[in-house]
XYZ file of C-alpha atoms in Angstrom:
678
model
C 108.183 122.753 68.675
C 104.566 123.732 70.219
C 103.709 127.440 69.744
C 105.774 129.781 71.667
C 105.080 133.159 72.856
C 107.601 135.846 71.990
C 108.070 139.263 70.279
C 107.497 141.209 67.286
C 111.345 141.416 65.220
C 110.749 144.757 64.461
C 110.030 148.264 66.547
C 110.648 149.091 70.265
C 107.223 148.321 70.849
C 107.997 144.784 70.609
C 104.253 143.514 70.390
C 103.326 140.351 72.064
C 102.723 137.999 69.581
C 102.440 134.187 69.322
C 104.390 131.843 66.845
C 103.729 128.420 65.365
C 106.391 127.056 63.351
C 106.260 130.456 61.303
C 102.870 131.367 61.578
C 101.733 134.574 63.537
C 98.934 135.312 65.732
C 98.546 138.274 68.193
C 98.652 137.994 71.930
C 97.356 140.041 74.589
C 100.413 142.180 75.677
C 100.146 145.400 77.011
C 101.989 147.405 74.873
C 99.631 146.242 71.975
C 96.115 144.182 73.588
C 95.840 142.006 70.664
C 96.832 144.629 67.985
C 99.992 144.115 65.386
C 100.443 145.878 62.172
C 101.401 144.795 58.615
C 104.472 144.415 59.526
C 103.900 142.251 62.485
C 101.501 139.817 60.582
C 103.910 139.450 58.446
C 107.235 138.362 60.362
C 106.627 134.779 59.898
C 107.616 135.122 56.320
C 111.089 136.143 56.375
C 111.791 133.003 58.036
C 110.828 130.929 55.145
C 112.457 133.275 52.408
C 114.751 132.073 49.992
C 117.214 135.036 50.761
C 118.652 133.369 54.223
C 122.480 132.996 54.418
C 123.417 129.568 55.390
C 126.896 129.140 54.807
C 129.948 131.293 55.295
C 130.997 133.359 52.338
C 134.417 134.416 51.770
C 135.353 136.830 48.583
C 137.569 135.042 45.877
C 138.713 136.584 42.515
C 136.063 139.389 43.406
C 132.731 136.816 44.396
C 131.955 135.734 47.436
C 131.971 132.191 47.415
C 130.258 129.701 50.313
C 133.591 128.568 52.839
C 133.493 126.390 55.939
C 133.009 128.145 59.268
C 136.700 126.936 59.886
C 138.020 128.546 57.142
C 135.908 131.609 57.090
C 137.098 132.373 61.093
C 140.466 131.046 60.701
C 140.499 134.516 57.244
C 138.850 136.968 59.604
C 141.304 135.936 62.931
C 144.654 136.027 60.595
C 143.454 139.207 58.710
C 142.730 141.120 62.435
C 145.840 140.358 64.233
C 147.843 141.345 60.900
C 145.885 144.749 61.054
C 146.602 144.707 64.869
C 150.191 143.950 64.343
C 150.823 146.924 61.935
C 148.507 149.468 62.232
C 147.382 149.436 66.146
C 144.406 148.136 68.093
C 142.725 150.767 66.737
C 142.911 150.327 63.276
C 139.749 147.904 63.968
C 136.464 148.837 64.570
C 133.043 147.560 65.213
C 129.777 148.753 64.127
C 126.677 147.441 66.050
C 123.244 147.679 65.771
C 119.513 148.499 67.941
C 118.195 145.215 67.075
C 120.572 143.109 68.483
C 119.556 141.669 71.695
C 121.006 142.934 75.620
C 123.331 139.598 75.197
C 124.570 140.064 71.819
C 125.115 144.016 72.536
C 127.251 143.086 75.927
C 129.528 140.843 74.224
C 130.198 143.038 71.535
C 131.124 145.823 73.395
C 133.621 142.943 75.484
C 134.914 141.594 72.363
C 135.670 144.784 71.209
C 137.232 146.182 74.396
C 139.061 142.917 75.429
C 139.533 140.688 72.596
C 140.393 143.845 70.039
C 141.392 146.041 72.514
C 139.910 148.546 70.500
C 138.286 151.799 71.520
C 136.654 152.346 67.883
C 132.962 150.820 68.397
C 129.695 152.569 68.201
C 126.151 151.507 66.279
C 123.347 152.638 64.180
C 121.229 153.806 67.457
C 123.596 156.582 67.145
C 121.560 157.679 63.857
C 118.259 157.060 65.871
C 118.118 157.758 69.869
C 121.269 159.253 70.707
C 119.621 163.325 70.850
C 116.592 162.078 72.817
C 119.413 160.116 75.056
C 121.556 163.049 75.570
C 118.925 165.438 76.438
C 117.187 163.060 79.123
C 120.477 162.403 80.930
C 121.050 165.951 81.224
C 117.498 167.001 82.038
C 116.723 163.929 84.226
C 120.283 162.207 84.980
C 118.913 159.010 83.576
C 117.884 157.912 79.890
C 115.218 155.891 79.552
C 112.781 156.286 76.324
C 109.515 156.166 78.447
C 109.804 156.342 82.226
C 106.352 155.282 82.861
C 104.521 152.202 81.345
C 102.797 152.760 77.573
C 99.349 151.766 79.467
C 99.777 154.606 81.264
C 98.895 157.471 78.281
C 95.450 155.768 78.357
C 94.145 157.935 81.318
C 96.006 160.800 79.619
C 93.459 164.161 78.928
C 96.091 165.708 76.322
C 99.188 164.305 74.504
C 101.891 166.253 72.483
C 103.665 164.665 69.974
C 106.663 166.358 68.726
C 108.122 164.602 65.512
C 106.118 161.555 65.693
C 104.233 159.433 63.394
C 103.117 156.129 65.564
C 99.915 155.494 63.341
C 102.608 154.544 60.701
C 105.530 153.899 62.438
C 103.884 151.375 65.756
C 100.381 151.473 64.698
C 99.271 149.367 67.992
C 100.247 152.158 69.708
C 97.569 154.326 68.720
C 95.210 152.469 70.659
C 96.514 153.817 73.782
C 96.204 157.353 72.684
C 92.007 157.153 71.879
C 91.189 159.247 74.915
C 93.605 162.024 74.399
C 93.713 164.886 72.819
C 96.454 165.281 70.421
C 98.256 167.719 69.574
C 101.086 166.713 66.710
C 104.171 169.140 65.490
C 104.901 167.754 62.423
C 105.588 169.446 58.904
C 103.595 167.165 57.314
C 100.030 165.687 57.799
C 100.762 162.559 58.713
C 98.205 159.898 59.645
C 99.004 160.420 63.169
C 98.242 164.468 62.469
C 95.340 163.158 61.049
C 93.545 162.209 64.272
C 95.305 165.259 66.119
C 92.558 167.877 67.921
C 95.768 170.264 66.926
C 98.504 170.121 64.008
C 100.956 172.345 64.226
C 102.934 172.354 60.755
C 106.673 174.224 61.486
C 108.958 174.748 58.327
C 111.072 172.118 58.762
C 114.098 172.627 61.185
C 112.327 174.908 63.650
C 110.860 172.784 65.924
C 112.903 174.457 68.821
C 111.593 177.755 68.373
C 108.122 176.742 68.322
C 109.095 174.639 72.178
C 110.267 177.826 72.663
C 106.968 179.703 71.582
C 104.367 177.059 73.189
C 106.819 177.484 76.647
C 106.409 181.342 76.323
C 103.056 181.279 76.013
C 102.665 178.903 79.213
C 104.656 180.982 81.185
C 102.883 184.434 79.684
C 99.484 183.302 80.282
C 99.799 182.247 84.057
C 100.005 178.278 83.385
C 103.623 177.743 85.121
C 103.545 175.163 87.632
C 105.739 177.442 90.107
C 106.034 175.030 92.980
C 107.003 172.225 91.397
C 109.727 174.627 89.504
C 110.680 175.447 92.621
C 110.907 172.286 94.764
C 111.636 169.802 91.955
C 113.910 171.500 89.571
C 116.852 173.894 89.105
C 118.140 176.428 86.230
C 114.553 177.874 85.551
C 115.309 181.608 85.547
C 118.608 181.041 83.294
C 116.510 179.079 80.794
C 113.371 181.619 81.188
C 116.274 184.813 79.802
C 116.492 183.033 76.239
C 112.964 181.913 76.159
C 111.622 184.894 77.109
C 112.688 186.483 73.701
C 110.692 183.439 71.584
C 107.075 185.184 72.183
C 104.544 183.691 69.789
C 104.526 185.937 67.238
C 108.043 186.401 66.672
C 108.165 182.113 66.611
C 105.378 182.660 64.028
C 107.572 184.222 61.949
C 110.188 181.566 61.985
C 107.991 179.085 62.203
C 104.997 179.734 60.456
C 102.629 178.247 63.184
C 100.251 181.040 64.558
C 100.641 182.247 67.397
C 97.054 181.705 68.437
C 97.704 178.279 67.946
C 100.636 178.627 70.412
C 98.556 179.757 72.774
C 95.726 176.895 72.209
C 98.614 174.505 72.298
C 99.687 175.674 75.905
C 96.245 176.220 77.050
C 95.403 172.559 76.349
C 98.274 171.219 78.162
C 97.860 173.447 81.158
C 93.924 172.615 81.508
C 94.853 169.134 81.069
C 94.418 166.892 84.381
C 97.014 164.509 82.791
C 99.523 165.423 80.247
C 101.938 164.114 78.492
C 104.937 165.544 75.914
C 106.254 162.953 73.819
C 109.064 163.125 71.013
C 110.174 161.285 68.211
C 112.646 161.179 65.336
C 111.497 164.043 63.645
C 112.923 166.444 66.170
C 115.643 165.021 67.671
C 117.507 163.948 63.876
C 119.198 167.423 63.365
C 122.126 169.093 63.949
C 120.528 170.823 66.955
C 118.706 167.655 68.284
C 119.747 167.573 71.536
C 119.112 171.197 72.162
C 115.777 170.552 70.704
C 114.508 168.170 72.579
C 115.762 169.759 75.650
C 113.569 172.768 74.613
C 110.547 169.787 74.867
C 111.543 168.704 78.081
C 112.089 172.328 79.155
C 107.959 172.592 78.543
C 107.220 169.974 80.090
C 108.849 170.751 83.222
C 107.060 174.257 83.328
C 103.795 172.271 83.747
C 105.336 169.965 85.983
C 104.244 167.101 84.297
C 107.945 164.618 84.649
C 107.594 162.740 87.773
C 103.965 163.083 88.166
C 101.597 159.948 88.381
C 99.398 160.350 84.788
C 101.661 162.578 83.484
C 105.168 163.054 82.116
C 107.633 163.536 79.370
C 108.954 160.591 77.238
C 110.774 159.490 73.709
C 109.533 156.720 71.653
C 112.005 154.756 71.185
C 112.791 153.439 67.208
C 114.424 150.008 66.753
C 113.348 146.548 68.621
C 116.358 147.215 71.276
C 117.225 150.950 70.412
C 116.687 150.727 74.947
C 118.795 148.075 75.613
C 120.971 148.345 72.590
C 122.596 151.913 74.202
C 122.847 150.489 77.763
C 125.081 147.722 77.900
C 128.370 148.851 75.878
C 127.959 148.825 72.172
C 127.829 152.942 72.326
C 131.818 155.002 71.634
C 131.229 155.864 75.317
C 129.801 153.483 77.693
C 130.164 150.410 79.297
C 127.543 147.969 80.978
C 124.404 149.509 82.938
C 125.103 152.817 81.152
C 128.055 153.253 82.983
C 130.399 156.075 81.365
C 133.480 154.812 79.969
C 135.747 157.645 81.113
C 134.660 157.286 84.882
C 137.002 155.492 86.692
C 134.960 154.012 89.334
C 132.782 152.405 86.065
C 136.016 151.124 84.463
C 136.916 149.598 87.942
C 133.887 147.864 88.149
C 133.429 146.496 84.552
C 137.075 145.492 84.605
C 136.323 143.297 87.649
C 133.773 141.904 86.452
C 135.724 140.520 83.187
C 138.945 139.834 85.010
C 141.216 142.340 83.199
C 142.805 145.784 84.440
C 141.147 148.685 84.426
C 143.674 150.742 82.733
C 144.068 147.392 80.086
C 140.071 149.393 78.903
C 140.226 151.501 75.688
C 138.902 155.225 76.427
C 136.343 156.351 74.581
C 136.109 156.190 70.486
C 134.156 157.735 67.454
C 130.754 158.162 67.100
C 128.911 156.148 64.365
C 129.240 159.185 61.491
C 132.584 159.838 62.360
C 134.015 156.220 62.686
C 132.083 155.590 58.976
C 134.477 158.604 57.772
C 137.689 157.451 59.267
C 136.976 153.979 57.558
C 140.439 153.143 54.855
C 142.321 156.136 56.893
C 143.357 154.910 60.476
C 140.691 152.258 60.687
C 141.473 149.061 58.277
C 139.000 146.547 59.076
C 135.921 146.703 60.146
C 133.065 143.852 61.647
C 129.356 144.998 60.970
C 126.859 143.278 63.261
C 122.764 143.697 62.867
C 122.745 146.930 60.802
C 123.471 148.184 56.992
C 124.888 151.207 56.852
C 125.514 151.240 53.063
C 121.685 152.150 53.083
C 121.061 154.121 56.730
C 124.074 156.451 57.072
C 124.152 159.784 55.577
C 125.986 160.073 52.580
C 125.803 157.205 51.880
C 127.268 157.582 48.559
C 130.902 158.642 50.959
C 130.208 155.825 53.506
C 130.158 152.792 50.455
C 133.726 154.451 48.974
C 135.058 154.394 52.444
C 133.958 150.995 52.607
C 135.476 149.729 49.529
C 139.017 151.313 51.124
C 138.734 148.572 53.815
C 141.523 146.064 53.704
C 139.027 143.668 55.792
C 135.153 144.452 55.562
C 133.296 141.384 57.661
C 129.161 141.274 58.283
C 127.349 138.965 60.054
C 123.826 138.691 58.901
C 121.225 136.427 57.929
C 120.490 137.784 54.511
C 122.970 139.344 52.283
C 121.987 142.870 52.696
C 123.624 146.006 50.399
C 126.476 146.286 53.112
C 127.115 142.417 53.067
C 127.407 142.701 49.590
C 130.356 144.800 50.137
C 131.954 142.265 52.504
C 135.431 140.247 52.162
C 133.402 138.050 54.644
C 129.866 137.223 55.707
C 128.818 134.985 58.532
C 124.930 133.201 58.386
C 123.511 134.144 61.532
C 119.767 133.438 63.275
C 116.818 135.820 63.117
C 114.866 136.404 65.771
C 112.433 133.482 65.818
C 115.687 131.152 65.503
C 117.255 131.948 69.023
C 116.740 132.906 72.602
C 117.883 136.693 73.965
C 116.273 139.497 75.982
C 115.395 142.909 74.650
C 114.271 145.882 76.372
C 111.437 148.062 74.933
C 110.234 152.107 74.727
C 109.059 151.749 78.219
C 112.140 150.099 80.026
C 110.711 146.951 80.102
C 113.084 143.815 79.628
C 111.195 141.186 77.526
C 112.226 137.475 76.903
C 111.928 136.519 72.907
C 112.181 132.906 72.937
C 112.973 130.416 70.262
C 110.499 129.278 68.444
C 112.016 127.302 65.443
C 115.732 125.899 64.803
C 118.239 127.550 62.924
C 118.847 126.010 59.660
C 122.008 123.868 59.077
C 125.026 126.024 58.856
C 123.945 128.769 60.823
C 125.594 130.115 64.252
C 124.710 132.445 66.802
C 126.285 135.754 67.126
C 127.418 134.700 70.439
C 129.042 131.782 68.978
C 130.592 133.390 66.384
C 132.026 136.186 69.163
C 133.301 133.595 71.002
C 135.279 131.522 67.871
C 137.195 134.898 66.935
C 137.867 135.852 69.995
C 139.675 132.355 70.795
C 141.597 132.559 67.524
C 143.068 136.019 68.254
C 144.304 134.567 72.366
C 141.394 135.117 74.387
C 140.501 132.057 76.733
C 137.250 130.478 75.774
C 134.928 131.196 79.071
C 135.730 134.731 78.506
C 132.918 134.742 76.051
C 130.298 132.129 76.939
C 127.979 131.623 73.645
C 124.843 131.056 75.816
C 122.164 133.897 75.727
C 121.046 132.741 79.791
C 125.309 132.712 80.494
C 125.785 136.037 78.721
C 123.080 137.763 80.433
C 124.007 136.278 83.840
C 127.268 138.151 83.508
C 125.327 141.409 82.476
C 123.392 141.604 85.441
C 126.761 141.372 87.523
C 128.254 144.216 85.287
C 125.021 146.729 84.897
C 125.012 146.074 89.051
C 124.855 149.860 90.621
C 124.716 151.419 87.118
C 121.780 153.699 86.112
C 120.434 150.781 84.035
C 120.805 148.027 86.786
C 119.207 144.887 85.449
C 120.965 142.843 88.482
C 117.546 141.754 89.866
C 116.397 140.309 86.358
C 116.418 136.395 85.760
C 115.334 134.267 82.801
C 113.354 132.609 85.334
C 111.205 135.846 86.345
C 111.068 136.974 83.069
C 109.895 132.806 81.645
C 107.268 133.600 84.577
C 105.585 136.671 83.009
C 107.134 138.964 85.445
C 106.905 142.946 84.437
C 110.198 144.059 85.168
C 111.223 147.822 84.108
C 114.896 148.728 84.739
C 116.550 149.497 87.521
C 115.706 146.053 89.068
C 117.841 146.219 91.891
C 117.822 142.281 93.401
C 115.683 139.492 92.643
C 113.429 140.558 95.321
C 112.655 143.961 94.047
C 109.520 144.545 91.895
C 111.516 146.866 89.487
C 110.343 150.334 88.552
C 107.710 150.922 86.099
C 107.245 154.572 86.860
C 110.816 156.924 87.765
C 111.172 160.127 89.164
C 107.948 160.238 91.390
C 110.488 160.621 94.521
C 112.871 162.257 92.424
C 115.619 162.522 89.653
C 118.882 160.888 88.941
C 121.011 164.031 89.788
C 122.730 164.076 93.044
C 120.273 166.706 94.237
C 116.988 164.963 93.143
C 116.144 167.938 90.799
C 115.547 167.843 87.059
C 117.464 170.498 85.209
C 115.969 173.039 82.660
C 118.253 173.516 79.762
C 119.757 177.014 78.377
C 118.476 176.463 74.823
C 118.160 178.773 71.895
C 117.095 178.271 67.831
C 119.572 178.145 65.455
C 117.819 176.255 62.733
C 119.050 173.573 60.011
C 122.598 173.382 59.387
C 121.698 173.983 55.383
C 119.588 176.522 53.891
C 117.275 176.376 50.729
C 118.876 178.375 47.971
C 118.434 179.386 44.242
C 120.128 176.294 43.029
C 118.436 173.693 45.838
C 115.183 175.673 46.541
C 113.654 172.663 48.416
C 114.018 171.093 51.968
C 113.839 167.693 52.026
C 113.003 165.079 55.204
C 113.138 161.432 55.552
C 111.150 159.044 57.375
C 109.552 156.152 57.369
C 106.502 153.872 55.801
C 104.020 151.695 57.304
C 105.059 148.621 54.961
C 108.967 148.935 55.522
C 111.299 148.874 58.597
C 114.848 150.660 58.930
C 117.022 150.178 55.350
C 114.002 147.737 54.090
C 116.774 144.336 54.099
C 113.951 142.662 56.113
C 110.531 144.065 54.953
C 111.872 144.164 50.999
C 112.132 140.687 50.699
C 108.244 140.018 52.355
C 106.204 140.071 49.295
C 102.778 141.464 50.628
C 104.572 144.533 51.859
C 106.801 144.854 48.467
C 103.499 145.020 47.025
C 102.063 147.941 48.710
C 105.310 149.917 48.363
C 107.715 147.992 46.000
C 109.892 151.330 45.198
C 111.318 154.485 46.676
C 108.762 157.250 46.408
C 108.905 161.276 46.888
C 105.874 162.927 48.347
C 105.558 166.026 47.359
C 102.797 169.060 46.572
C 101.104 169.026 43.411
C 101.803 172.491 42.726
C 106.043 172.073 43.060
C 105.627 169.049 41.211
C 104.445 170.575 38.659
C 106.867 173.433 38.562
C 109.382 170.797 38.012
C 107.489 169.781 35.265
C 106.021 166.450 36.971
C 103.005 164.369 37.734
C 102.128 161.997 40.084
C 103.516 158.796 38.703
C 106.640 160.276 37.345
C 110.112 159.563 38.449
C 112.438 162.455 39.715
C 115.674 163.029 40.505
C 116.347 164.931 44.262
C 119.466 166.392 44.398
C 121.507 167.959 47.250
C 125.168 169.308 47.722
C 126.002 165.743 48.357
C 124.761 163.336 45.466
C 120.913 162.745 43.934
C 118.526 159.738 44.546
C 115.544 158.682 42.408
C 112.269 158.113 43.420
C 108.499 157.792 42.101
C 106.257 160.989 42.358
C 103.477 161.073 44.958
C 101.964 164.371 45.042
C 100.250 164.767 48.494
C 98.016 167.927 48.425
C 98.647 168.246 52.239
C 102.271 168.575 51.889
C 103.846 171.811 52.674
C 104.787 173.565 49.372
C 108.687 174.028 50.370
C 109.132 170.569 51.183
C 109.467 166.584 50.082
C 109.445 163.619 51.753
C 111.685 160.565 51.323
C 111.464 157.351 53.105
C 114.759 155.511 53.842
C 114.120 151.997 52.968
C 115.406 151.431 49.641
C 118.618 150.658 47.929
C 120.974 151.270 45.501
C 120.197 154.993 43.577
C 117.143 154.978 45.610
C 118.841 155.640 48.706
C 117.344 158.593 50.430
C 120.925 158.900 52.543
C 122.643 159.822 49.039
C 121.118 163.526 49.872
C 120.967 163.721 53.593
C 123.396 165.904 55.098
C 125.718 164.120 57.564
C 126.388 167.519 59.706
C 126.559 166.309 63.352
C 124.958 167.465 66.798
C 127.312 169.137 68.698
C 126.837 166.692 72.073
C 124.906 163.349 70.622
C 127.045 163.365 67.503
C 123.525 162.366 65.635
C 123.105 163.708 62.016
C 120.770 165.723 60.676
C 118.617 163.475 58.611
C 115.390 165.703 58.769
C 116.316 168.487 56.692
C 118.248 169.285 53.924
C 118.079 171.714 50.524
C 117.367 169.934 47.405
C 116.505 170.211 44.157
C 113.474 168.295 42.180
C 113.379 167.429 38.523
C 112.409 164.865 35.638
C 114.303 161.924 35.938
C 115.795 160.614 32.487
C 114.367 157.860 30.589
């Protein structure tokens, strides 16, 4: 094929790029303006990887062996039907991913609820965006990561980044912040924090206390936008009864951030003509993540930022289709269009589109961590699409044990991930450049990722796989189309009238280059690049302050586990590393797991830079290369989560769940540090 304009396969920035066979060049797309990070530049290398799967694999005599598609499909269908007969529909579960296209996410949810009849479907986005989504829904009535275009940030005077490190996680994003003064909230001195005018480093798990302290300073110093609060919000008085007790000096004792710095942050935001508050995983991946994001939203509302041109609140979505992936039905509690599955009107609308009785649709199922914890007990079979929970899930050793207890594990992937290695059946599916489909980036813009090369012989699309399985378990073929355009046309109808309304988006409009941010209400509608300018999505048009209070981490250090560990990403790798660990240029820079630690903390454990350490928690231990970082807090260690086996960071993380979002507490747990045995 000639060169094709497309988008990067990694994060939610979805940088524009051009592919000529497997050669990548950047293009001048608004979010990246001709820039790419190292992962984007090397994305073409995976298309040529010898690690590609090109045949279905079936486990025989303990080994995965190549078989035909028909044999693999027949085997899986027979086992699914047997499980349903013997144990009921909910004995079969589906686990999706935030990197799946909108079409795949949509058809996967439909397949689970109609073909399998199961309520047990969730996805790895529960580990990524669920707390921000829950807080956004509560405050604004709708969840879109950035309710404004990324390019608006170029005119900001001040931007507060809470728990976000885009200089490493999405480097091209930083060009939009070049003119702004940055306030960075992060326990680590990250590359993003290095660029900040003000870096606040709270003790791990105390982000909400810090948000309350800055909010207190805003009000006490006379910076509250009272006319905005009165006209456009509700719940301020109830919220203030809590925030009033968190004066900056009290917050300093809890967080370690000086009262003077809290007041400086409040002053910087208040005097800015245009200001934004943005959150990331660092402030969301906690057992109190929904409340913590709510605290930062409260701050933004008190300053009158959301729904005001040139200012706002947003969260930086992580995965490539983290936004679209949570809108169209692969979450345990949702139907397409961001509809709630327990809403009778939503059920009736979607059931009509699908041609089934509304009462036949199952209700809400388990969230991701709870679903994985039920494997081998009530759940007997699991289908995994676009995810690698053996590496990415908290308490991953237990997840691995649970997977081993299944009667059937099926994985669809293009490489043999650590989860696929445990499967009974593995189906080879296309990579990003080998198929067509839409994704929705962090600003709610629907994008078309076009096919630039043909997939290898023996590879079939996820859509084709779902159709073939559906037919084998008794569904009419026409109910499960395997053409991306046809699936999207159905998605448009199913989403119509929902919060995430795609009904006016068409492939033709996307191919012509139109910038379409949902909601797009019909084919003449221009889309909604900036939300909330005329009102919020609650019936009264007002945003809601949240009554939130600081509670701290679910697990505190003690004599046995005196340190705290936090997890995150490094520049060269992405998610569980199943893709980036197979690219030589990236692994040459970061070839193995590492643990960042203050030199004094390392020395107290008998460690030096370049040694291998064991990091232990109450749940397990992981082994990593010591990297001494003088700017680290002495009570903190940092573990990237990209590595498999004994190097998994998630062997130690805490599966404690947020009561609203069901997000696990990845960002803080109590650990010890010791020398690894040679």
